[in-house]
mmCIF file of C-alpha atoms and ligand atoms in Angstrom:
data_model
loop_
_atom_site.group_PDB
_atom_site.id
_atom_site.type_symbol
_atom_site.label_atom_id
_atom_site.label_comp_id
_atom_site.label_asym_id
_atom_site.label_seq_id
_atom_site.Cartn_x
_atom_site.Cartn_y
_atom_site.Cartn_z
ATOM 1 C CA UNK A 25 -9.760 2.742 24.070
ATOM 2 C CA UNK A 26 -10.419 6.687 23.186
ATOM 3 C CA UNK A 27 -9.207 9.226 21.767
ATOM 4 C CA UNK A 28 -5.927 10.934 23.480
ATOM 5 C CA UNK A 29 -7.757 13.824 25.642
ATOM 6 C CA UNK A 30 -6.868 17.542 24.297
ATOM 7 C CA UNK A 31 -7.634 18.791 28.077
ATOM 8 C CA UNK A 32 -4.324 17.217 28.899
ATOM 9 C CA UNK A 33 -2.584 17.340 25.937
ATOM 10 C CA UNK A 34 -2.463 19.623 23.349
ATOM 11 C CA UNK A 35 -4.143 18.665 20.612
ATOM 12 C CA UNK A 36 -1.351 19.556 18.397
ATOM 13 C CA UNK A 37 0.731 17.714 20.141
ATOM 14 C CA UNK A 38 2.335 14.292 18.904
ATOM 15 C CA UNK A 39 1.883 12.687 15.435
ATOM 16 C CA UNK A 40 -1.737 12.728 13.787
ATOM 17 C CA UNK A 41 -4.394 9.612 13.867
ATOM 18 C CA UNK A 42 -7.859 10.334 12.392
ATOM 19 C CA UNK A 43 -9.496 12.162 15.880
ATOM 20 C CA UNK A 44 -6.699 11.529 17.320
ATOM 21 C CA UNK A 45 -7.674 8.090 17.995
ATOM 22 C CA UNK A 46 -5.523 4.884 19.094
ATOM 23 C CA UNK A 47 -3.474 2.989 16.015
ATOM 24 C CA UNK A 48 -5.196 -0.372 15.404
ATOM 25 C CA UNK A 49 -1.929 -1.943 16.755
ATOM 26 C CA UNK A 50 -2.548 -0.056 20.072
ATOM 27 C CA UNK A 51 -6.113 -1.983 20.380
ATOM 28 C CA UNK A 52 -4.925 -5.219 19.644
ATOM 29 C CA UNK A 53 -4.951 -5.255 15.749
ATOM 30 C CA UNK A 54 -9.219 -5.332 16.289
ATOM 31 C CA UNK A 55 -11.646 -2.391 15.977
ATOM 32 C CA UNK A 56 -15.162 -2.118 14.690
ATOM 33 C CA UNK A 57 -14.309 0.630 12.530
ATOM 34 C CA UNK A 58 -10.991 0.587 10.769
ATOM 35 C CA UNK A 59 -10.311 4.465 9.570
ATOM 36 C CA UNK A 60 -7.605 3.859 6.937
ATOM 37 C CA UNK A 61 -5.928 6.106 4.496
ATOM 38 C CA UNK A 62 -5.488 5.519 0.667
ATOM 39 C CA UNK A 63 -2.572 7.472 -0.189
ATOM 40 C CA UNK A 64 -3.177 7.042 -4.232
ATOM 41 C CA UNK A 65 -3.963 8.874 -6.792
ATOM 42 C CA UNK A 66 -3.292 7.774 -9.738
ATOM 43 C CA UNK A 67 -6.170 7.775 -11.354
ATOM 44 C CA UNK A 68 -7.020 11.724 -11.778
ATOM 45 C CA UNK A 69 -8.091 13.536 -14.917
ATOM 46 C CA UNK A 70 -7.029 16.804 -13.949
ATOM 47 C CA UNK A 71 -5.065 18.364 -10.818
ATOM 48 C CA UNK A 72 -3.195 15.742 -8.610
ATOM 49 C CA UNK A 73 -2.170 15.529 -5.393
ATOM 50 C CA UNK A 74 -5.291 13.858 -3.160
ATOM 51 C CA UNK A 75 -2.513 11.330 -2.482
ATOM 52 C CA UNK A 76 -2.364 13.458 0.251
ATOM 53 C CA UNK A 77 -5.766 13.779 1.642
ATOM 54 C CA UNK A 78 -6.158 11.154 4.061
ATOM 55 C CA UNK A 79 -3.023 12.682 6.684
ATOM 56 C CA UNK A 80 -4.754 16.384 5.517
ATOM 57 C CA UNK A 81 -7.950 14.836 6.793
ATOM 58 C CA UNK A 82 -6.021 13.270 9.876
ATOM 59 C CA UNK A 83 -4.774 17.005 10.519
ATOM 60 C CA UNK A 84 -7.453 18.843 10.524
ATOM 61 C CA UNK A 85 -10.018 16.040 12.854
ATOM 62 C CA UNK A 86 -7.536 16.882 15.808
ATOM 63 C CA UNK A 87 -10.054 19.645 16.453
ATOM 64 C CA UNK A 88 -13.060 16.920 16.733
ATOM 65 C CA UNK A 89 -14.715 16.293 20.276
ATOM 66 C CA UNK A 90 -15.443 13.051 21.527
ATOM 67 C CA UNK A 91 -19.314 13.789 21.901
ATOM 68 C CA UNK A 92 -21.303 14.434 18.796
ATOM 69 C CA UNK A 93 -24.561 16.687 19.558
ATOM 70 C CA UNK A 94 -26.311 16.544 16.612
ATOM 71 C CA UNK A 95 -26.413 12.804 16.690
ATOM 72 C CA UNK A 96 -26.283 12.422 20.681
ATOM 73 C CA UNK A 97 -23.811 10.157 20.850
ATOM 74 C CA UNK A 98 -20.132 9.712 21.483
ATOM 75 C CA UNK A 99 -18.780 7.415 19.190
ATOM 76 C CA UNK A 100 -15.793 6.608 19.994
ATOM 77 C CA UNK A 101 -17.048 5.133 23.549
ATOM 78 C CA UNK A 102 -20.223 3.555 21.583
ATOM 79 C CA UNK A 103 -17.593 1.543 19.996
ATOM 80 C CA UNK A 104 -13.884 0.756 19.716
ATOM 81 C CA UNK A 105 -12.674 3.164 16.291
ATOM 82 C CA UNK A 106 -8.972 2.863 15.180
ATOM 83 C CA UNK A 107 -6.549 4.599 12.819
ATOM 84 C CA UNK A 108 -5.513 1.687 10.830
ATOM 85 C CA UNK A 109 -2.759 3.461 8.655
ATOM 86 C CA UNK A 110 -2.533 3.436 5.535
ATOM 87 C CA UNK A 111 -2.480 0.901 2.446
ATOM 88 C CA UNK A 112 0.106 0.866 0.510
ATOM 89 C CA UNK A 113 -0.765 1.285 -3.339
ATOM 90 C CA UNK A 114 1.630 0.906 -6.362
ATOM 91 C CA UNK A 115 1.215 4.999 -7.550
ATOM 92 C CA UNK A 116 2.788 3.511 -11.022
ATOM 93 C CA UNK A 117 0.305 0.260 -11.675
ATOM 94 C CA UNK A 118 -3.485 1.211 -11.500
ATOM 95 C CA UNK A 119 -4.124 -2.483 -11.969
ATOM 96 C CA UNK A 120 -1.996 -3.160 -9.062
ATOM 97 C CA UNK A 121 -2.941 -0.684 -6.760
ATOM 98 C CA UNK A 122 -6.487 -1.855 -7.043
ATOM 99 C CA UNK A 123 -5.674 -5.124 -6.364
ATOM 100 C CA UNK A 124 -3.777 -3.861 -3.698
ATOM 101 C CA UNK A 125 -6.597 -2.037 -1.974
ATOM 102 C CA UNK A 126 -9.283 -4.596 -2.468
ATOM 103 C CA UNK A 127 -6.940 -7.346 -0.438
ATOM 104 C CA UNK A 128 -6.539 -4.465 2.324
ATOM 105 C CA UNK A 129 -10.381 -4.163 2.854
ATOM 106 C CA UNK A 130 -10.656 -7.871 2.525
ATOM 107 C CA UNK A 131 -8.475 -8.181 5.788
ATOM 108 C CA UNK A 132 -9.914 -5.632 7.550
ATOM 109 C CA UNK A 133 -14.024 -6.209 6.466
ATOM 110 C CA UNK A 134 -12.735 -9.757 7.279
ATOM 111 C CA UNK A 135 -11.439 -8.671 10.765
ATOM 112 C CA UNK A 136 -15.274 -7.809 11.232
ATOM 113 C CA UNK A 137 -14.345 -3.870 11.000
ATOM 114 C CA UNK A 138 -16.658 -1.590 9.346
ATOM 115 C CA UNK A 139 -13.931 0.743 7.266
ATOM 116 C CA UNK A 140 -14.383 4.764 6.831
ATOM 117 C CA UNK A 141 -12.412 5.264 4.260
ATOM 118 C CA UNK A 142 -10.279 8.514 3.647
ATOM 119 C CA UNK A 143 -9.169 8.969 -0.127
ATOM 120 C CA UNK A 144 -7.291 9.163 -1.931
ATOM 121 C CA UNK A 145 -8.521 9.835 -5.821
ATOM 122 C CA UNK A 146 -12.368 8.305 -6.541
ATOM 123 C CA UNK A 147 -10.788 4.915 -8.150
ATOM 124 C CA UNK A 148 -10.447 3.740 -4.744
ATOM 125 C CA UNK A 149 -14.408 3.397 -4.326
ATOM 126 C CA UNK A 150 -14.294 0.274 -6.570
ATOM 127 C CA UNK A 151 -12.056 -2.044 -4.975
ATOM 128 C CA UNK A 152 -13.402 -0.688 -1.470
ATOM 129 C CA UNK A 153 -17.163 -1.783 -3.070
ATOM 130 C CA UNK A 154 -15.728 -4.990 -4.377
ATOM 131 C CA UNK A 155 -14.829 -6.162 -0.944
ATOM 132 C CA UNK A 156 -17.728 -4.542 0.769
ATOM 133 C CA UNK A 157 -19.908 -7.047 -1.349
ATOM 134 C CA UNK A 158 -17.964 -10.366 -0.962
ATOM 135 C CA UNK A 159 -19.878 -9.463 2.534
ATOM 136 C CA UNK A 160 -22.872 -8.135 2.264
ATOM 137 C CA UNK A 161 -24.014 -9.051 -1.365
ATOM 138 C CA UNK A 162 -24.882 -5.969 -3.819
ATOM 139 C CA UNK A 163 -25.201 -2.454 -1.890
ATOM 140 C CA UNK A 164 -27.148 0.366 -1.842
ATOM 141 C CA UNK A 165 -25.156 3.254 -3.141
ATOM 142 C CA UNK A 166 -25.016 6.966 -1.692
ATOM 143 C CA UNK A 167 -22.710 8.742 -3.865
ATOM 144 C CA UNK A 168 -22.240 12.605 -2.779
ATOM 145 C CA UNK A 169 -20.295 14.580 -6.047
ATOM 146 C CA UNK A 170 -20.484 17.201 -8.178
ATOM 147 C CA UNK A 171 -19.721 14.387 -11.068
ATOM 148 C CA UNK A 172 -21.267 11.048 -12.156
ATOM 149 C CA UNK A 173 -18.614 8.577 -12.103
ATOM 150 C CA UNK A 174 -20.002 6.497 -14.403
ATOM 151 C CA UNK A 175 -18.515 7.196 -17.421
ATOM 152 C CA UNK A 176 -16.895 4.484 -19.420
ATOM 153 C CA UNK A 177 -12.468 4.910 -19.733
ATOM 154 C CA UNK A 178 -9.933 8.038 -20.358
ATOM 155 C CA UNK A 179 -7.586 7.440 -22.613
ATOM 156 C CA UNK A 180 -8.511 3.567 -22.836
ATOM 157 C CA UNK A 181 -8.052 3.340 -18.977
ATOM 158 C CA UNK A 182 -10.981 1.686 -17.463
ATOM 159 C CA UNK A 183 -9.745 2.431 -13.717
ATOM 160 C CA UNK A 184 -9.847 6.125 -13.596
ATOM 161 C CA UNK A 185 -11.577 8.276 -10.575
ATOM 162 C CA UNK A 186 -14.137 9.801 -13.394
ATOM 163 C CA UNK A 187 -15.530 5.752 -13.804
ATOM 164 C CA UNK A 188 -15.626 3.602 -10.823
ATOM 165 C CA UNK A 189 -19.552 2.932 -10.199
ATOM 166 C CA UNK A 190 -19.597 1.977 -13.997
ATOM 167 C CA UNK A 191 -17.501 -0.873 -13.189
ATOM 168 C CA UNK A 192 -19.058 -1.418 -10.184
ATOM 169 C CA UNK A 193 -22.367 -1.618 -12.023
ATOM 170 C CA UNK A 194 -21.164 -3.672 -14.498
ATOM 171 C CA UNK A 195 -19.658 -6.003 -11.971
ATOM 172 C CA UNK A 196 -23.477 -6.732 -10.892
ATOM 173 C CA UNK A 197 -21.570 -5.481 -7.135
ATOM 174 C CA UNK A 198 -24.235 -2.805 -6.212
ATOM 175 C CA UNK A 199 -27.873 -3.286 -5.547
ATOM 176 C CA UNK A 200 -29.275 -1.426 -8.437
ATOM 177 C CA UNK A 201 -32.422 -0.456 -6.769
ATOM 178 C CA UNK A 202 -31.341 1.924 -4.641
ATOM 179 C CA UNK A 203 -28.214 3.763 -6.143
ATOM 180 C CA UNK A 204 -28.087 7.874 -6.127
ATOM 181 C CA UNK A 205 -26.224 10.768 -6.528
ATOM 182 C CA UNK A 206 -26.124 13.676 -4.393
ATOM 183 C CA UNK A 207 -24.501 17.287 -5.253
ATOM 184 C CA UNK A 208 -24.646 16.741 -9.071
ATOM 185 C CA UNK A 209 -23.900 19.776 -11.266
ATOM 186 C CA UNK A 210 -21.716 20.977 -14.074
ATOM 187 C CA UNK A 211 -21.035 21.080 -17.766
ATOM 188 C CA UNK A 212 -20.801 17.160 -19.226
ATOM 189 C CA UNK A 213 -19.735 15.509 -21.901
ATOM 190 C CA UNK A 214 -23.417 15.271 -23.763
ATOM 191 C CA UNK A 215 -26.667 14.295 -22.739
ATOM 192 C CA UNK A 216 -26.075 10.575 -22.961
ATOM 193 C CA UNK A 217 -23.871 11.030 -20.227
ATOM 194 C CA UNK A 218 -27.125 11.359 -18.139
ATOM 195 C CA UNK A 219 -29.439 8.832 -20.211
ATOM 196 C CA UNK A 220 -26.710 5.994 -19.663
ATOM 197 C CA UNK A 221 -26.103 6.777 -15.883
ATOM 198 C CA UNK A 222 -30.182 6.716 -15.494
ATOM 199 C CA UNK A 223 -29.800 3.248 -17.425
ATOM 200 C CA UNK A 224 -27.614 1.834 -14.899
ATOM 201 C CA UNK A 225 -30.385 2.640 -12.658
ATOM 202 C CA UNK A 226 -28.856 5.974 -10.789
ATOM 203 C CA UNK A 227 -31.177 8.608 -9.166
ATOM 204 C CA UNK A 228 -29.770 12.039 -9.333
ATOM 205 C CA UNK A 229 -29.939 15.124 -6.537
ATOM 206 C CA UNK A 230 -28.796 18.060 -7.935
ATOM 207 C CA UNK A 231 -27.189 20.432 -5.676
ATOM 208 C CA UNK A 232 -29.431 22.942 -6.465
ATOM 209 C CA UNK A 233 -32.439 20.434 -5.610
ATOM 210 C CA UNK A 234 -30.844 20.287 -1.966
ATOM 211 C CA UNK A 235 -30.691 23.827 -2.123
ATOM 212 C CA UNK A 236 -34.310 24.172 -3.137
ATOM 213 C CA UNK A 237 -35.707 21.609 -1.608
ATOM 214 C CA UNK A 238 -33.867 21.614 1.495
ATOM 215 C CA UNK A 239 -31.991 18.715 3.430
ATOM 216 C CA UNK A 240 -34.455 17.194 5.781
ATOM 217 C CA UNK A 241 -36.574 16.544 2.548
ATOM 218 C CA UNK A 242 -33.764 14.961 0.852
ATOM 219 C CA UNK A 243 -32.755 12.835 3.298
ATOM 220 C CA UNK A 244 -36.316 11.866 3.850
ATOM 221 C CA UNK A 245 -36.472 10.722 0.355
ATOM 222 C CA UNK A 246 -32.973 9.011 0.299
ATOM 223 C CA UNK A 247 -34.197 6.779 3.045
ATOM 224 C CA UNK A 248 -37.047 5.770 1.941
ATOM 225 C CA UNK A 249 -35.157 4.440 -1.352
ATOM 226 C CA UNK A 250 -32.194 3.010 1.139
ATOM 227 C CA UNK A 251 -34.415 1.101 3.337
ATOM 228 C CA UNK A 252 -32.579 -1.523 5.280
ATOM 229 C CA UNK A 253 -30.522 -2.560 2.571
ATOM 230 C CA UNK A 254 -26.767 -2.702 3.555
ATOM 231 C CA UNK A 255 -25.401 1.014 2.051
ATOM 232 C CA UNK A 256 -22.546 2.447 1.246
ATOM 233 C CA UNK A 257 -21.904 5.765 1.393
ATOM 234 C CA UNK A 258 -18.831 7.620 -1.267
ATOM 235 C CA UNK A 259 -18.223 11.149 -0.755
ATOM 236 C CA UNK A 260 -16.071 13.071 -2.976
ATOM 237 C CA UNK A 261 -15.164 16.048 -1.313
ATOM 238 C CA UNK A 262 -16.071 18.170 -4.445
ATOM 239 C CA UNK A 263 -19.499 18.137 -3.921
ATOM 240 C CA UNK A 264 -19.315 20.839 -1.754
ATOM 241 C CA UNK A 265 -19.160 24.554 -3.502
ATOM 242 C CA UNK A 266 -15.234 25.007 -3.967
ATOM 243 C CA UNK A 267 -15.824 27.856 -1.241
ATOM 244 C CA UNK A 268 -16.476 24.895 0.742
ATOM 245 C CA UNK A 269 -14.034 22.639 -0.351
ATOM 246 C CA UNK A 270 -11.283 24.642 -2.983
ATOM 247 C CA UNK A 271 -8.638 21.521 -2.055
ATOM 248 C CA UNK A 272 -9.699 19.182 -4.653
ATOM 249 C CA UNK A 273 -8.887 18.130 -8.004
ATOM 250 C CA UNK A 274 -11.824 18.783 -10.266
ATOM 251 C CA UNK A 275 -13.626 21.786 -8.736
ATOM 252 C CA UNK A 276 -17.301 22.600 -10.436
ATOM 253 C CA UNK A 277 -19.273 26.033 -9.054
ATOM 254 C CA UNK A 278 -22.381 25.686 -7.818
ATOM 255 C CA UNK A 279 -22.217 23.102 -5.027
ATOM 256 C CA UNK A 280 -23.829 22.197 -1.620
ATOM 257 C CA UNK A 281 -22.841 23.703 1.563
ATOM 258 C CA UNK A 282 -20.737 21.691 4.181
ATOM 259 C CA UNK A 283 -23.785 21.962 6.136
ATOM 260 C CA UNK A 284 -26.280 20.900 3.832
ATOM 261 C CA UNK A 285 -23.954 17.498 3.572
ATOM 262 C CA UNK A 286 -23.772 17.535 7.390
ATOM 263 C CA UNK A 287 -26.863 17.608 7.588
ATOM 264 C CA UNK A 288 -28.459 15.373 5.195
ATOM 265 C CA UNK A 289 -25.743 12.458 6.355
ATOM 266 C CA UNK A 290 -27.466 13.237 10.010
ATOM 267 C CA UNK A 291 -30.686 12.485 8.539
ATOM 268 C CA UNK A 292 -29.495 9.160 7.685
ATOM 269 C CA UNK A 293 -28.728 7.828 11.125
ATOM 270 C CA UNK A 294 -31.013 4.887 10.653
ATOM 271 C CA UNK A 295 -29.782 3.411 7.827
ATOM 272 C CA UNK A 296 -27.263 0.293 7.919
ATOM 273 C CA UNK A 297 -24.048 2.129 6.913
ATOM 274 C CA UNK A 298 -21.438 -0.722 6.563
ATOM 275 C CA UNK A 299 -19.011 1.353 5.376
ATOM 276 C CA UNK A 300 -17.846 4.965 3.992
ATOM 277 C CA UNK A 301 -15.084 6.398 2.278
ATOM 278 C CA UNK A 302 -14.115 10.585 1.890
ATOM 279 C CA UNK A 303 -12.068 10.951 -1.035
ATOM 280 C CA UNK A 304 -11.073 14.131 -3.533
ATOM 281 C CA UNK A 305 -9.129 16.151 -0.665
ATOM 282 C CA UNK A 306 -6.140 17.784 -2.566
ATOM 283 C CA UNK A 307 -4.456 19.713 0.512
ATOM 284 C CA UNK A 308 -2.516 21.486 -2.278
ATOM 285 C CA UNK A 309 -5.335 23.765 -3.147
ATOM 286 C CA UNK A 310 -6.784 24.258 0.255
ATOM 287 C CA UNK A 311 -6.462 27.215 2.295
ATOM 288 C CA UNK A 312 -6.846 27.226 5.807
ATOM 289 C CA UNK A 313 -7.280 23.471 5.871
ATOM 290 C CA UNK A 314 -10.906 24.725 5.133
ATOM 291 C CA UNK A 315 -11.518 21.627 3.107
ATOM 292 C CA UNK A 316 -9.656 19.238 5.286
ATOM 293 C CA UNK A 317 -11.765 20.535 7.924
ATOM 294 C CA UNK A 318 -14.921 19.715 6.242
ATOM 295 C CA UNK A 319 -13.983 16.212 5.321
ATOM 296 C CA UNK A 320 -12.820 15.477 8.800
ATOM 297 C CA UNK A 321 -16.269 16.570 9.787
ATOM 298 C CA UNK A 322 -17.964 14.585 7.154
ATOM 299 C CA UNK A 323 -16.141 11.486 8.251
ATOM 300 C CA UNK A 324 -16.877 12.072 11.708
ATOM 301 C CA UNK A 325 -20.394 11.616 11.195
ATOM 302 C CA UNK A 326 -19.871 8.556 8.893
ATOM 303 C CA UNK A 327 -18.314 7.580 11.980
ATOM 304 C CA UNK A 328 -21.094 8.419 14.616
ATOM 305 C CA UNK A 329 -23.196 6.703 12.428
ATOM 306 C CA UNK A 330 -21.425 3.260 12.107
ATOM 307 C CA UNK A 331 -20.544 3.599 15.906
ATOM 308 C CA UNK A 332 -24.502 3.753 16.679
ATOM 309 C CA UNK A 333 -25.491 1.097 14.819
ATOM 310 C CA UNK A 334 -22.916 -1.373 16.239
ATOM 311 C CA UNK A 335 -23.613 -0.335 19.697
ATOM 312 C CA UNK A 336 -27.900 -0.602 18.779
ATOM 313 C CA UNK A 337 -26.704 -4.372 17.491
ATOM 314 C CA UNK A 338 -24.812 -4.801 20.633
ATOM 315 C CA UNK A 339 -28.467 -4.203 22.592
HETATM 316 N N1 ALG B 425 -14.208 11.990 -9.507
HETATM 317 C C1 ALG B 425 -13.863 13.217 -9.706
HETATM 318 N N2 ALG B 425 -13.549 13.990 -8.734
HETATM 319 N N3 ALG B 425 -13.826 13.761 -10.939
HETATM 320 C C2 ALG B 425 -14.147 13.067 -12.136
HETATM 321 C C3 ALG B 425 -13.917 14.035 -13.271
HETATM 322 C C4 ALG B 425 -13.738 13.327 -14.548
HETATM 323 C C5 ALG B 425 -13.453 14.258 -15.718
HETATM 324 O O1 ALG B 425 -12.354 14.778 -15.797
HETATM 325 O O2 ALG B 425 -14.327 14.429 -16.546
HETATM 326 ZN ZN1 ZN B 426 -16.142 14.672 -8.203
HETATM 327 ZN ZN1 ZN B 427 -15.828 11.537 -7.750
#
């Protein structure tokens, strides 16, 4: 089952599903890829409100086509895709929430759904990784940001957006061989900020090494460290420039294009995506849905991509 066709009706017509796809329920509570919504976040250091960003996201993809050029394909007939809703996390018990989110993917990874993800503050990545390796083992880790994420607690709190692939590296749940950042730039705390990310075994692509080096070479270089280990890819919606992306909680200058991330996701059609989340969208500080926009893109190719593999396994 497809998306509701905007030839017939207007695509700002009727309540808002991520493309305006069918609600898991309307498929028979089954999909191959689950898009949920994490409605949290509880876990920022600076502006709030990304609680929001999954329906922002789910706004601004009513514009999305069913056939994707630049990958050739039309996922959402390569496969079935569903809006699965959101999950319903505690906003005043990190603990909680996490446990509530990492129960949520369990049912739906379970289910045999690959899950793209829309955030929600970056503390969701860590229960989402949890689950995604009771399945697959440790992952390979794509992690587009302007920021690490691996630094150790605010305030004492060890479940914060600013440190989930910490935990997740200390929870021996990613494949340390083949972890990276993408989009990395801005003032840190000191240098050992970068000496114990390297440590945990993190490669780093600064945004301005996509801008100087260009994305076909990056993503060249990013698969050939992937492989065909199962990945993960996290994007944090702030590694775009904030003239990209201005709705989001912890803006830095100096960031990639939305088509330099558009692109270098394209160049990683081949790789065994299992699943993907988009987090960081603050709709309160966007303008023009302009950064809505740009994650609904982004997750639309996250999606093309999971759609083509499952259809390739289908033969
Ligand atoms: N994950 C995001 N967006 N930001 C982390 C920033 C942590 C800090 O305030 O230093
Ligand atoms: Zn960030
Ligand atoms: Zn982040």
């Amino acid at each position: 089952m497809g998306p509701v066709d905007s030839s017939r009706i207007p695509r700002y017509a009727g309540p808002a599903t991520f493309a305006r796809l069918p609600r898991l329920d309307e498929v028979g509570g089954r999909t191959d890829v689950a898009v949920v919504g994490v409605p949290f976040d509880t876990g920022v250091s600076y502006r709030p409100g990304a609680r929001f960003g999954g329906n922002a996201i789910r706004e601004a993809s009513r514009l999305l086509r069913p056939y994707n050029p630049a990958q050739d394909a039309s996922p959402f007939a390569l496969a079935q895709v569903a809006d699965a809703g959101d999950i319903a996390a505690n906003p005043f018990n990190i603990n909680e929430a996490v446990e509530t989110i990492e129960a949520a993917a369990d049912d739906l990874l379970g289910s045999g759904a690959r899950m793209m993800t829309l955030g929600g503050d970056h503390t969701i990545a860590l229960p989402l990784l949890r689950s995604v390796a009771k399945k697959h083992g440790p992952v390979a880790l794509l992690h587009f940001d302007a920021h690490l994420d691996t630094w150790d607690t605010y305030f004492g709190a060890e479940y914060t957006h600013g440190t989930p692939f910490r935990r997740a590296v200390e929870e021996g749940i990613l494949d340390t061989s083949a972890l990276s950042h993408v989009g990395t730039r801005g003032p840190l705390y000191g240098k050992k900020d970068l000496t114990d990310d390297e440590k945990m075994g993190f490669g780093i692509v600064t945004s301005a090494d996509v801008y100087r080096r260009g994305a076909d070479e990056i993503a060249d270089q990013l698969r050939q460290r992937i492989g065909d280990r199962p990945l993960y890819i996290s994007i944090d919606i702030d590694c775009l420039d904030p003239a990209h992306a201005p709705g989001t909680g912890t803006p830095e200058a100096g960031g990639m294009t939305s088509r330099e991330l558009l692109e270098i996701l394209r160049g990683l059609a081949s790789c065994n995506l299992v699943s993907a989340d988009v987090v960081e969208v603050a709709p309160a500080y966007d303008h023009a849905e302009i950064t809505a926009v740009a994650a609904s893109h982004t997750a639309y190719e996250l999606t093309t991509i999971m759609s083509r593999q499952i259809a390739d396994a289908r033969g």
